Short mmCIF file of C-alpha atoms in Angstrom, two decimals:
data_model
loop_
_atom_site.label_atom_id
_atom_site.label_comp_id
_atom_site.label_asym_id
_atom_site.label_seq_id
_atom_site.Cartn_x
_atom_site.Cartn_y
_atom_site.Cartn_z
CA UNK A 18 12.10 -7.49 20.88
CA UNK A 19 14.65 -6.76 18.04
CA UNK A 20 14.07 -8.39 14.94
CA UNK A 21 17.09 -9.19 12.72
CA UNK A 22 16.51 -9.69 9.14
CA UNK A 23 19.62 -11.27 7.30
CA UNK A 24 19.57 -11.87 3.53
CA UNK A 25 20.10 -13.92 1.52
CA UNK A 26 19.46 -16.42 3.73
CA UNK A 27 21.78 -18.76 1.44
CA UNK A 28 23.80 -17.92 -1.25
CA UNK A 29 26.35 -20.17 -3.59
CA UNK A 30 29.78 -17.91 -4.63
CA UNK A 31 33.11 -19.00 -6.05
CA UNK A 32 36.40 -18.72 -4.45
CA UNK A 33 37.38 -15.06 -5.40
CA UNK A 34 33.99 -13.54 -5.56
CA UNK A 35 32.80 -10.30 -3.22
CA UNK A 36 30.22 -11.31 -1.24
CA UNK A 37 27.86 -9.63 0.77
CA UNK A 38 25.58 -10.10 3.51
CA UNK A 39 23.12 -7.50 4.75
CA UNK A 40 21.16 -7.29 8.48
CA UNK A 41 18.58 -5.11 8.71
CA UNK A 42 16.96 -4.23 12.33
CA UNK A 43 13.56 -3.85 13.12
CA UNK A 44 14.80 -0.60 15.30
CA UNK A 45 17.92 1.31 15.62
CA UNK A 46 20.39 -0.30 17.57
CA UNK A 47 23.27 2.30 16.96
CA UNK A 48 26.45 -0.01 15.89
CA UNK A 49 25.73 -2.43 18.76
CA UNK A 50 25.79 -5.19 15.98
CA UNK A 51 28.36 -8.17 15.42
CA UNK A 52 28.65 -10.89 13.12
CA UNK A 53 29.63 -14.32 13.81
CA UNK A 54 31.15 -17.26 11.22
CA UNK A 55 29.81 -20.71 12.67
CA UNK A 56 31.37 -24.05 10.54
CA UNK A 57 29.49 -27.31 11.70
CA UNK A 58 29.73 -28.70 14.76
CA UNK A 59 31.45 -25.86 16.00
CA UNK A 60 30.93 -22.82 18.42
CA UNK A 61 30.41 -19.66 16.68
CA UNK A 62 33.60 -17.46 15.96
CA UNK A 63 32.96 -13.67 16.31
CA UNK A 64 34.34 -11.66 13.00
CA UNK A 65 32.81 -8.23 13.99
CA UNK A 66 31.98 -6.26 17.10
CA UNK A 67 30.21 -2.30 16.71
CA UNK A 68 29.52 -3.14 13.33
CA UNK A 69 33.33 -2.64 11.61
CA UNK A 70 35.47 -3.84 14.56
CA UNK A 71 37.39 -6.55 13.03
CA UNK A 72 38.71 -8.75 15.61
CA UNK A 73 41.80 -10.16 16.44
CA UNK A 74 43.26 -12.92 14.23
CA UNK A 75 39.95 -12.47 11.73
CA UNK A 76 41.58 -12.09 7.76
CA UNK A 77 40.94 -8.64 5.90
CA UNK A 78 39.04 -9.39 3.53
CA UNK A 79 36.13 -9.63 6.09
CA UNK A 80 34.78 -6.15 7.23
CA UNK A 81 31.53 -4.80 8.28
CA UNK A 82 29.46 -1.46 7.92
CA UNK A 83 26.97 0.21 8.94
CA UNK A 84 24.84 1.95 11.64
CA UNK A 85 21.24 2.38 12.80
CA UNK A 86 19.34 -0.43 11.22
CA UNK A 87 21.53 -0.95 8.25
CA UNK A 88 24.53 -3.75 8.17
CA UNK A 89 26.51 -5.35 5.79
CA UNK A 90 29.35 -8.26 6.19
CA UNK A 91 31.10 -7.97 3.34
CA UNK A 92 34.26 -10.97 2.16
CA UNK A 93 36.01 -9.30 -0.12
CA UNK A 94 37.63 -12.36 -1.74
CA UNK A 95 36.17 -15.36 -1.05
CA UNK A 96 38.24 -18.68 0.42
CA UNK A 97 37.49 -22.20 0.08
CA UNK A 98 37.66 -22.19 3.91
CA UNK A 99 34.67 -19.34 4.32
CA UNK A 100 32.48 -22.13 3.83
CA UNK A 101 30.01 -21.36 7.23
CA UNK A 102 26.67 -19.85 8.27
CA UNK A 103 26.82 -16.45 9.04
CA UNK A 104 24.85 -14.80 11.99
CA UNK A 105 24.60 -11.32 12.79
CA UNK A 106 23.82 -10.41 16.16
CA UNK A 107 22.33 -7.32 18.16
CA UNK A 108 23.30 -6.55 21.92
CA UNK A 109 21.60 -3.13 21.93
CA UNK A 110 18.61 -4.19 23.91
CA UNK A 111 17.48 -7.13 26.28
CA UNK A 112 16.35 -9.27 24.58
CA UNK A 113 19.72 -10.14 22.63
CA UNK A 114 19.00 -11.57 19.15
CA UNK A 115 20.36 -13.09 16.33
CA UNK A 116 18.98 -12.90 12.11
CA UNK A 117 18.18 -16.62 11.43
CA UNK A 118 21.59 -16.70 9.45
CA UNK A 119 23.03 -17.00 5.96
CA UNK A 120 24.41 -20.43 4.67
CA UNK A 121 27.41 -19.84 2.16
CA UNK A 122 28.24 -22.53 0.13
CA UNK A 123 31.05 -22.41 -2.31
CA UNK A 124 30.58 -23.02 -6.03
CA UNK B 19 45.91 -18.50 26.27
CA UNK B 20 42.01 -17.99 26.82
CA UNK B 21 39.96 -20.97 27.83
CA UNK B 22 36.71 -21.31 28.76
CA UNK B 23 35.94 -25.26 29.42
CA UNK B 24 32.12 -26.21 29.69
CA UNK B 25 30.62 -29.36 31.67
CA UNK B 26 27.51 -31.07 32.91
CA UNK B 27 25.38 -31.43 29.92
CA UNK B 28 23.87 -34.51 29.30
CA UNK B 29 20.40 -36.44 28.96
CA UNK B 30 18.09 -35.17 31.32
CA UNK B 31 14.09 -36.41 31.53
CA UNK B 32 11.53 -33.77 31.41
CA UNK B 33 10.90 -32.02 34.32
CA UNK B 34 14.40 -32.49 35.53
CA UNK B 35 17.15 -30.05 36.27
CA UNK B 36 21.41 -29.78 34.73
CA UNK B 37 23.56 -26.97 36.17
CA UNK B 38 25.76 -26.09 33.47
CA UNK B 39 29.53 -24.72 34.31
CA UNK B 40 31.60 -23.34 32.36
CA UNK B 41 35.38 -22.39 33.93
CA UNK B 42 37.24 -19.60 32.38
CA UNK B 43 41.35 -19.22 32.36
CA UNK B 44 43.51 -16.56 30.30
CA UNK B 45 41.95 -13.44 31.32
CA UNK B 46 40.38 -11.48 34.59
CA UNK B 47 37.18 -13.20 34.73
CA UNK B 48 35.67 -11.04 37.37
CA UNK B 49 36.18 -7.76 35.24
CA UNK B 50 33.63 -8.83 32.42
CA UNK B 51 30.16 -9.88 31.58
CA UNK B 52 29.38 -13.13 30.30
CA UNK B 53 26.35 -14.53 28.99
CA UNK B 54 25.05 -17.95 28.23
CA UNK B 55 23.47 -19.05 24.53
CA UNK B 56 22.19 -21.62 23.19
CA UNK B 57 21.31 -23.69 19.91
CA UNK B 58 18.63 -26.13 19.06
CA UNK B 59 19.57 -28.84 16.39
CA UNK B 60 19.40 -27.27 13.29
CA UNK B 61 18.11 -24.32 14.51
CA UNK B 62 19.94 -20.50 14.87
CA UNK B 63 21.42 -19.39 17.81
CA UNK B 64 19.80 -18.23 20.97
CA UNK B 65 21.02 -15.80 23.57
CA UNK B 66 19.58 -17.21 27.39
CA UNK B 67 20.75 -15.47 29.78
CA UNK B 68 23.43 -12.51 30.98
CA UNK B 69 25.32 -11.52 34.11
CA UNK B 70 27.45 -8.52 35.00
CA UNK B 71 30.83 -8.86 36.28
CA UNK B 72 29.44 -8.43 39.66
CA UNK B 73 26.60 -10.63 39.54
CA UNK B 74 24.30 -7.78 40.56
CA UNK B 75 22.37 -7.56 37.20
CA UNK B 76 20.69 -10.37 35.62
CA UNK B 77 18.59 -10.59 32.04
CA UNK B 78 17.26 -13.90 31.17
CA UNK B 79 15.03 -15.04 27.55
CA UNK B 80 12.06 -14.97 28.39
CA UNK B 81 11.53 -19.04 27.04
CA UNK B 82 14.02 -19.34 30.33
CA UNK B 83 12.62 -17.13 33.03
CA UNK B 84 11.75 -18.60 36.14
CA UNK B 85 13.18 -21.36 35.18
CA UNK B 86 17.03 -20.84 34.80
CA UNK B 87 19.52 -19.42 37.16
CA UNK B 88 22.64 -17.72 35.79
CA UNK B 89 25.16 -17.54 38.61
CA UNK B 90 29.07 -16.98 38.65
CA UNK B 91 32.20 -17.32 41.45
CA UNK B 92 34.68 -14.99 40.46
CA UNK B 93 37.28 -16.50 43.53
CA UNK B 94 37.33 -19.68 41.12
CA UNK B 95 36.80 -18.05 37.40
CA UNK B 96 32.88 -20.12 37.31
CA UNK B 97 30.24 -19.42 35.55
CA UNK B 98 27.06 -21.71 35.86
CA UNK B 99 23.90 -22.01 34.41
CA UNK B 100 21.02 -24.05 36.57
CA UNK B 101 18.37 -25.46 34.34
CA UNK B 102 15.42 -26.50 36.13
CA UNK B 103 11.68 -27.66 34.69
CA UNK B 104 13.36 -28.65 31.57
CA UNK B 105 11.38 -29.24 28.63
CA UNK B 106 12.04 -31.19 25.10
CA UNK B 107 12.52 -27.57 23.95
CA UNK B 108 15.59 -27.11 25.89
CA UNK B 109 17.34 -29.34 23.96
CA UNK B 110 20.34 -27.61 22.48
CA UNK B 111 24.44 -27.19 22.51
CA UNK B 112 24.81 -24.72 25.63
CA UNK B 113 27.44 -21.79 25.16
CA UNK B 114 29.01 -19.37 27.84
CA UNK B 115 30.24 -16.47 26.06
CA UNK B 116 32.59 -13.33 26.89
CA UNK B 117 31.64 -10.28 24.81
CA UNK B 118 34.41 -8.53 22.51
CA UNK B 119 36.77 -6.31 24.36
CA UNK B 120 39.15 -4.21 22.43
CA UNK B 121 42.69 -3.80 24.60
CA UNK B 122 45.92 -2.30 22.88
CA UNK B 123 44.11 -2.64 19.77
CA UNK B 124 42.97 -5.88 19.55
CA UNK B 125 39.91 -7.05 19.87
CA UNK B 126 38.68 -10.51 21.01
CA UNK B 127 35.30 -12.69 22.30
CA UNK B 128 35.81 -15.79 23.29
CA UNK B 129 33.11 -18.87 23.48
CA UNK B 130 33.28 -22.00 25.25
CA UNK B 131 32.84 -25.14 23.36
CA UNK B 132 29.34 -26.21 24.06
CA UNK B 133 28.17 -28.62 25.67
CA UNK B 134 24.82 -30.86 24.74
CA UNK B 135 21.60 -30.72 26.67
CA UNK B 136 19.27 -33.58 25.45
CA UNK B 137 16.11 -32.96 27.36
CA UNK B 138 13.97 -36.68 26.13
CA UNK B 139 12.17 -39.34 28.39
#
């Protein structure tokens, strides 16, 4: 199986910071890597698909990078409403996975 | 307008069986994959089970194997999940799930809203 590696696994940032979130896999899954934004009690929202698709309706100041076994989600100015976990996710290979996630928390 | 409405979860003793559905509006259901996930209170999330858009190919976890049936009825826009031999570790919030398609530029996946499976005596 994949292993996804997220860190930090929290992290505490004010409203306007950058903040970044890396994923590292335990193979190379080419860019078949998306993050996900998941507030409580609520399904998971998908940010990124192949690693830098932003999807529809997602703000800019979210983007991802990277390839191989190398992510990062990246907020480029941080909202009071980013307040979520954060889960990236691999669909290279069966068995699909997910890093255990990263709980952001606003200062 | 996408929508992808889940039912049948519920309390269910160990050792019994749910069958999950989860009916899909707003696009051409029988033109994409779909997989089911899963989350455990507290816990990450879980990816269970996938089907293609025919239903000919079929991956499951292996905590489900043998044990869960991922089916789907593209004439109605269904997608179900039968849970059988279910164990206190099948507790969780159940998710059907279309993967991100890009079309025209834009690029969408689209959950259901989960439905609870509370697996206790």
């Amino acid at each position: 199986d994949i292993q996804l590696t997220q860190s930090p696994s929290s992290l505490s940032a004010s409203v306007g910071d950058r903040v970044t979130i890396t994923c590292r896999a335990s193979q190379g899954i080419n860019n078949f890597l998306a993050w996900f934004q998941q507030k409580p009690g609520k399904a998971p929202k998908s940010l990124i698909s192949a690693a830098s698709t932003l999807q529809s309706g997602v703000p800019s100041r979210f983007s991802g990078s990277g390839s191989g076994t190398e992510f990062t989600l990246t907020i480029s100015s941080l909202q009071s409403e980013d307040l979520a976990t954060y889960y990236c996710h691999q669909y290279h290979s069966y068995p699909y996975t997910f890093g255990q996630g990263t709980k952001l928390e606003i200062k | 307008e996408v929508q992808m409405l889940q039912s049948g979860g519920g309390l269910v003793k160990p050792g019994g069986s749910l069958r999950l559905s989860c009916e899909v509006s707003g696009f051409t259901f029988r033109n994409y994959i779909m997989n089911w996930f899963r989350q455990a209170p507290g816990k990450g999330l879980e990816w269970v089970s996938f089907i293609s858009h025919s239903g000919s190919s079929i991956y499951y976890a292996d905590s489900v194997k043998g044990r869960f049936t991922v089916s789907r009825d593209n004439a109605n826009n269904l997608l179900f999940l039968q849970m059988n031999s279910l164990t206190a570790e099948d507790t969780a919030v159940y998710y059907c799930a279309r993967p991100s398609y890009c079309d025209a530029g834009s690029c969408n996946a689209y959950w259901g809203q989960g439905v609870l499976v509370t697996v206790s005596s």
